[in-house]
XYZ file of C-alpha atoms in Angstrom:
397
model
C 0.000 0.000 0.000
C 1.115 3.517 -0.694
C 0.957 5.944 2.162
C 1.431 9.696 1.535
C 4.547 11.026 3.244
C 5.905 7.550 3.898
C 8.989 5.730 2.718
C 8.358 3.212 -0.030
C 10.954 0.542 -0.742
C 11.221 -0.049 -4.455
C 13.365 -2.751 -6.001
C 15.179 -1.518 -9.107
C 18.068 -3.314 -10.845
C 18.551 -5.566 -7.825
C 19.035 -2.691 -5.403
C 16.759 -1.018 -2.925
C 16.007 2.641 -3.631
C 14.500 4.744 -0.901
C 11.859 7.197 -2.091
C 11.287 9.725 0.645
C 8.074 11.744 0.886
C 7.881 15.243 2.316
C 7.386 15.230 6.057
C 7.491 17.929 8.706
C 10.550 17.880 10.967
C 9.501 17.815 14.604
C 12.269 19.002 16.879
C 12.058 17.818 20.465
C 13.626 19.691 23.313
C 16.445 18.083 25.227
C 18.776 18.956 28.033
C 21.782 18.075 25.890
C 23.534 21.067 24.380
C 24.222 19.254 21.125
C 20.525 18.744 20.499
C 19.732 22.439 20.671
C 21.383 23.092 17.306
C 18.669 24.497 15.038
C 18.312 23.013 11.601
C 18.259 26.325 9.745
C 18.232 26.614 5.952
C 21.928 26.717 5.095
C 23.524 27.975 1.926
C 23.045 25.866 -1.152
C 24.869 22.946 0.475
C 27.633 22.845 -2.156
C 24.987 23.211 -4.854
C 23.253 19.945 -4.020
C 19.587 19.893 -5.089
C 18.900 16.355 -3.898
C 19.541 16.856 -0.192
C 20.387 13.585 1.509
C 18.120 11.207 -0.372
C 20.890 8.646 -0.358
C 22.125 6.361 2.348
C 25.682 5.991 3.584
C 25.572 2.331 4.621
C 26.228 -0.539 2.257
C 23.512 -3.056 1.417
C 25.308 -5.749 3.413
C 24.861 -3.624 6.566
C 21.296 -2.454 5.986
C 20.151 -5.887 4.700
C 16.684 -4.513 3.938
C 16.299 -6.688 0.862
C 17.372 -9.806 2.770
C 14.964 -8.875 5.582
C 12.067 -8.556 3.121
C 12.893 -11.921 1.568
C 12.765 -13.534 5.013
C 9.441 -11.810 5.681
C 8.073 -13.249 2.466
C 9.285 -16.704 3.431
C 7.727 -16.426 6.901
C 4.410 -15.329 5.354
C 4.365 -18.369 3.062
C 5.125 -20.725 5.937
C 2.216 -19.463 8.012
C -0.090 -18.678 5.087
C -3.690 -18.181 6.209
C -2.860 -18.495 9.914
C -1.335 -15.065 10.528
C -4.333 -13.652 12.415
C -4.499 -16.808 14.528
C -0.790 -16.470 15.342
C -1.215 -12.839 16.381
C -4.177 -13.752 18.614
C -2.075 -16.489 20.209
C 0.675 -13.974 21.050
C -1.872 -11.494 22.419
C -3.295 -14.239 24.618
C 0.189 -15.007 25.929
C 0.638 -11.368 26.896
C -2.670 -11.364 28.780
C -1.933 -14.600 30.664
C 1.728 -13.693 31.360
C 2.978 -16.791 29.571
C 6.622 -17.048 28.564
C 7.484 -15.529 25.170
C 9.865 -17.781 23.268
C 12.707 -16.526 21.103
C 11.362 -18.089 17.913
C 7.918 -16.593 18.569
C 9.338 -13.060 18.698
C 11.473 -13.785 15.656
C 8.455 -14.973 13.667
C 6.357 -12.030 14.864
C 8.930 -9.521 13.603
C 8.927 -11.182 10.188
C 5.112 -11.305 9.933
C 4.496 -7.585 10.502
C 3.245 -5.840 7.385
C 1.550 -2.707 8.721
C 2.474 -0.040 11.296
C -0.578 -0.975 13.409
C 0.813 -4.493 13.897
C 4.122 -3.159 15.248
C 2.370 -2.027 18.431
C 1.952 -5.696 19.363
C 5.633 -6.311 18.569
C 6.555 -3.422 20.851
C 4.642 -4.947 23.765
C 6.160 -8.372 23.110
C 9.678 -6.876 23.063
C 9.134 -5.282 26.466
C 7.864 -8.596 27.867
C 10.635 -10.637 26.259
C 13.347 -8.295 27.522
C 11.890 -8.242 31.035
C 12.006 -12.054 31.093
C 15.495 -12.367 29.588
C 17.464 -9.236 30.452
C 19.522 -11.084 33.075
C 20.333 -13.880 30.643
C 22.426 -14.058 27.495
C 20.329 -14.028 24.330
C 22.537 -16.625 22.668
C 23.661 -15.927 19.143
C 20.569 -13.997 17.978
C 20.127 -10.247 18.337
C 16.692 -8.721 17.867
C 17.802 -5.063 17.863
C 18.831 -4.831 14.174
C 15.771 -6.863 13.142
C 13.373 -4.451 14.849
C 15.172 -1.376 13.458
C 14.999 -2.856 9.941
C 11.263 -3.325 10.434
C 10.956 0.326 11.471
C 13.102 1.325 8.476
C 10.786 -0.535 6.124
C 7.537 0.780 7.646
C 8.834 4.324 8.265
C 8.459 4.134 12.053
C 11.237 6.527 12.980
C 9.510 7.799 16.135
C 8.961 4.319 17.549
C 12.516 3.215 16.785
C 13.940 6.290 18.510
C 11.593 5.853 21.480
C 12.589 2.230 22.092
C 16.307 2.658 21.523
C 16.370 5.414 24.184
C 14.115 3.624 26.693
C 15.943 2.705 29.911
C 13.610 -0.276 30.364
C 15.121 -1.848 27.225
C 18.733 -1.254 28.208
C 20.773 -4.094 26.732
C 18.245 -5.008 24.050
C 19.938 -2.698 21.537
C 23.462 -3.558 22.606
C 24.907 -3.697 19.084
C 26.283 -1.007 16.782
C 24.206 -2.131 13.810
C 20.908 -1.009 15.389
C 22.194 2.515 16.006
C 23.905 2.747 12.617
C 20.760 1.736 10.714
C 18.620 4.209 12.687
C 21.141 7.004 12.066
C 21.122 6.152 8.377
C 17.319 6.149 8.369
C 17.061 9.626 9.893
C 19.940 10.928 7.762
C 18.373 9.731 4.513
C 15.218 11.692 5.413
C 17.159 14.869 6.197
C 16.441 14.666 9.942
C 20.003 15.459 10.989
C 19.030 16.586 14.494
C 17.562 13.166 15.184
C 20.596 11.486 13.675
C 22.732 13.415 16.144
C 20.355 12.406 18.942
C 20.884 8.723 18.069
C 24.658 9.236 17.953
C 24.675 10.823 21.409
C 22.476 8.020 22.776
C 24.893 5.464 21.339
C 27.778 7.223 23.078
C 25.810 7.425 26.321
C 25.139 3.674 26.285
C 28.832 2.942 25.768
C 28.450 1.259 22.383
C 31.814 1.114 20.624
C 32.003 2.959 17.296
C 32.991 1.190 14.089
C 33.858 2.542 10.628
C 30.193 2.927 9.654
C 29.494 4.895 12.836
C 32.364 7.291 12.201
C 31.229 7.887 8.605
C 27.674 8.617 9.772
C 28.876 10.814 12.655
C 31.012 13.051 10.445
C 28.300 13.123 7.759
C 25.792 14.369 10.353
C 28.178 17.108 11.509
C 28.816 18.089 7.890
C 25.089 18.383 7.162
C 24.306 20.335 10.351
C 27.027 22.830 9.377
C 27.213 24.700 12.667
C 29.957 25.706 15.066
C 28.615 23.190 17.597
C 28.678 20.296 15.128
C 32.207 21.300 14.122
C 33.233 20.960 17.788
C 31.699 17.473 17.901
C 33.711 16.611 14.807
C 36.933 17.777 16.498
C 36.128 15.857 19.699
C 35.556 12.647 17.741
C 38.877 13.083 15.942
C 40.739 13.708 19.206
C 39.090 10.726 20.875
C 39.934 8.419 17.970
C 43.585 9.508 18.171
C 43.684 8.853 21.914
C 42.127 5.397 21.451
C 44.381 4.766 18.423
C 41.412 3.965 16.226
C 41.638 4.293 12.462
C 39.179 6.739 10.923
C 37.938 5.650 7.472
C 38.764 7.882 4.524
C 35.139 8.742 3.840
C 34.811 10.111 7.377
C 37.870 12.316 6.763
C 36.230 13.609 3.562
C 33.204 14.779 5.559
C 35.448 16.316 8.232
C 37.410 18.279 5.605
C 34.254 19.485 3.845
C 32.748 20.472 7.203
C 35.859 22.527 8.063
C 35.739 24.237 4.656
C 32.085 25.163 5.131
C 33.015 26.732 8.475
C 35.894 28.574 6.738
C 38.502 26.740 8.850
C 41.012 26.357 6.026
C 44.031 25.472 8.199
C 42.082 22.702 9.903
C 40.920 21.353 6.544
C 44.508 21.353 5.274
C 45.703 19.475 8.391
C 42.955 16.873 8.038
C 43.741 16.358 4.353
C 47.396 15.699 5.198
C 46.303 12.736 7.360
C 44.800 10.853 4.403
C 47.305 8.226 3.323
C 45.833 7.174 -0.004
C 44.719 10.255 -1.962
C 44.196 8.509 -5.317
C 40.477 9.089 -5.699
C 38.130 11.521 -7.421
C 36.895 13.103 -4.197
C 40.466 13.528 -2.897
C 41.514 15.323 -6.074
C 38.571 17.713 -5.790
C 39.098 18.328 -2.076
C 42.779 19.029 -2.707
C 41.910 21.580 -5.399
C 39.323 23.214 -3.140
C 41.604 23.368 -0.077
C 44.492 24.857 -2.053
C 42.258 27.360 -3.844
C 40.736 28.591 -0.582
C 44.222 28.729 0.944
C 45.322 31.086 -1.824
C 47.756 28.622 -3.447
C 46.403 29.310 -6.935
C 49.682 28.555 -8.713
C 49.662 25.034 -7.233
C 46.036 24.573 -8.289
C 46.799 25.495 -11.900
C 49.825 23.205 -11.968
C 47.670 20.279 -10.764
C 45.012 20.994 -13.399
C 47.592 21.375 -16.174
C 49.250 18.111 -15.140
C 45.837 16.379 -15.215
C 45.313 17.506 -18.816
C 48.746 16.253 -19.890
C 48.226 12.859 -18.239
C 48.506 10.146 -20.888
C 46.719 6.934 -19.949
C 45.188 3.990 -21.751
C 41.463 3.788 -22.372
C 41.168 1.418 -19.391
C 42.565 3.956 -16.891
C 40.418 6.930 -15.975
C 41.866 10.412 -16.128
C 41.457 12.710 -13.109
C 37.982 14.266 -13.086
C 37.017 17.588 -11.518
C 33.656 18.892 -10.361
C 32.196 21.857 -12.225
C 31.334 23.327 -8.842
C 34.931 23.083 -7.572
C 36.295 24.601 -10.779
C 33.804 27.459 -10.436
C 35.309 28.215 -7.016
C 38.790 28.275 -8.570
C 37.551 30.606 -11.317
C 36.263 33.041 -8.705
C 39.631 33.007 -6.939
C 41.756 33.666 -10.072
C 39.427 36.308 -11.526
C 41.435 39.225 -10.056
C 44.694 38.055 -11.634
C 44.562 38.382 -15.425
C 47.501 36.033 -16.084
C 46.172 33.270 -13.824
C 42.674 33.794 -15.183
C 43.859 33.257 -18.762
C 45.774 30.134 -17.733
C 42.706 28.792 -15.974
C 40.432 29.405 -18.974
C 42.917 27.609 -21.195
C 43.201 24.550 -18.941
C 39.428 24.535 -18.305
C 38.760 24.341 -22.057
C 41.196 21.443 -22.390
C 39.579 19.634 -19.449
C 36.178 19.987 -21.062
C 37.417 18.690 -24.398
C 38.878 15.615 -22.685
C 35.633 15.034 -20.693
C 37.363 15.623 -17.361
C 34.788 18.136 -16.082
C 31.879 16.396 -14.377
C 28.501 17.802 -13.216
C 28.659 16.038 -9.840
C 28.820 18.409 -6.868
C 31.032 17.831 -3.867
C 27.936 16.922 -1.861
C 26.993 14.298 -4.461
C 30.422 12.707 -4.160
C 30.362 12.794 -0.366
C 26.847 11.425 0.108
C 27.227 8.657 -2.424
C 25.766 5.208 -1.953
C 28.753 2.943 -1.305
C 29.106 -0.420 -3.001
C 28.869 -3.587 -0.916
C 32.048 -4.706 0.762
C 33.795 -7.721 -0.712
C 34.763 -10.386 1.796
C 37.708 -12.033 0.104
C 38.444 -14.539 2.876
C 35.074 -15.371 4.485
C 36.159 -18.738 5.869
C 38.964 -17.209 7.942
C 36.641 -14.513 9.332
C 33.941 -16.897 10.540
C 33.476 -17.134 14.285
C 34.201 -20.653 15.520
C 33.105 -20.423 19.163
C 29.852 -19.376 20.788
C 29.779 -15.996 22.555
C 27.511 -17.440 25.214
C 28.988 -20.878 25.973
C 32.518 -20.458 24.517
C 32.026 -23.895 22.973
C 32.702 -24.760 19.302
C 29.750 -23.907 17.070
C 29.982 -27.150 15.077
C 28.723 -30.364 16.682
C 30.906 -33.264 17.745
C 29.108 -35.494 15.249
C 30.017 -33.254 12.330
C 33.569 -32.925 13.612
C 33.939 -36.717 13.578
């Protein structure tokens, strides 16, 4: 069914595209200083007209398509008996009977409408109350519930449950928080994304690469002095803990510093990137040097890019029209540099090295799925709960 103002998941070319309707952003008050940042209309956001209607997590993290396939399978298995199953669960709640793990798992996969999720919510509270002092084994319900909320556009409910003290420990994994941050980010609700990030920090959930990318993307989109401070704190903390920040997170940090006109900081952050052989790195380098006043260096880089001789299988360096427009503005006052720029710009256009993508488009791109080259070596061999081998003795023999 189509609901106005809701997210609809559409399968196109084997990938899930998120079509976001227009919804009103409801800002909730909070005692946390970070959450008081107002989401004001900023400047043209590096010329981006699409906003954030992309997600920053790979398909193998979101797993929305896999989740929907499992839902379809569960529906076929219980075909015609869904209402009976829901009544059975409701009866268990009334009589205070024990909720089994497989019952909650099946219930999450059978939900098709937002109204049905209210029952799931009640079952989760009961299940957690019965099992919060016990290990849940190898199955985690947090990501499953957040994926359900992602599919049915239940952002408010997901945020309510993930912050509820009564469910402390139920969302003990990074994936739940990352998916919820991605959900709010893709809808342009950056304040809520920041709220989820702060809640994750408060609960002591360790950050991973996806978290850092989302965190710096949120700060970049908020584009305020306060979000810039958060960005700096995260960088300092990662250095103290000796954690590696992914390149994409550095890209957002550099762009955020440039938007705040902190050129020296942007230059320092760029120097920390080890591998700069990418399209976004080339454009960030041009932008940083142009805003730093190093116009001669910028022209030398562009001239070298034109002279680059490669085979048809190797791509030449490509530069954003938006970034080159910034360079043009900077060299306009110097007639000699302006003539040199016009000459190299014409050559870049003739060689198809000028692209219409904005910096925001390149930053907020949908990443490709990660390739696991050695899956057998990465598989866990012992249980987290019992510390016993996962394979049976019979199979071992």
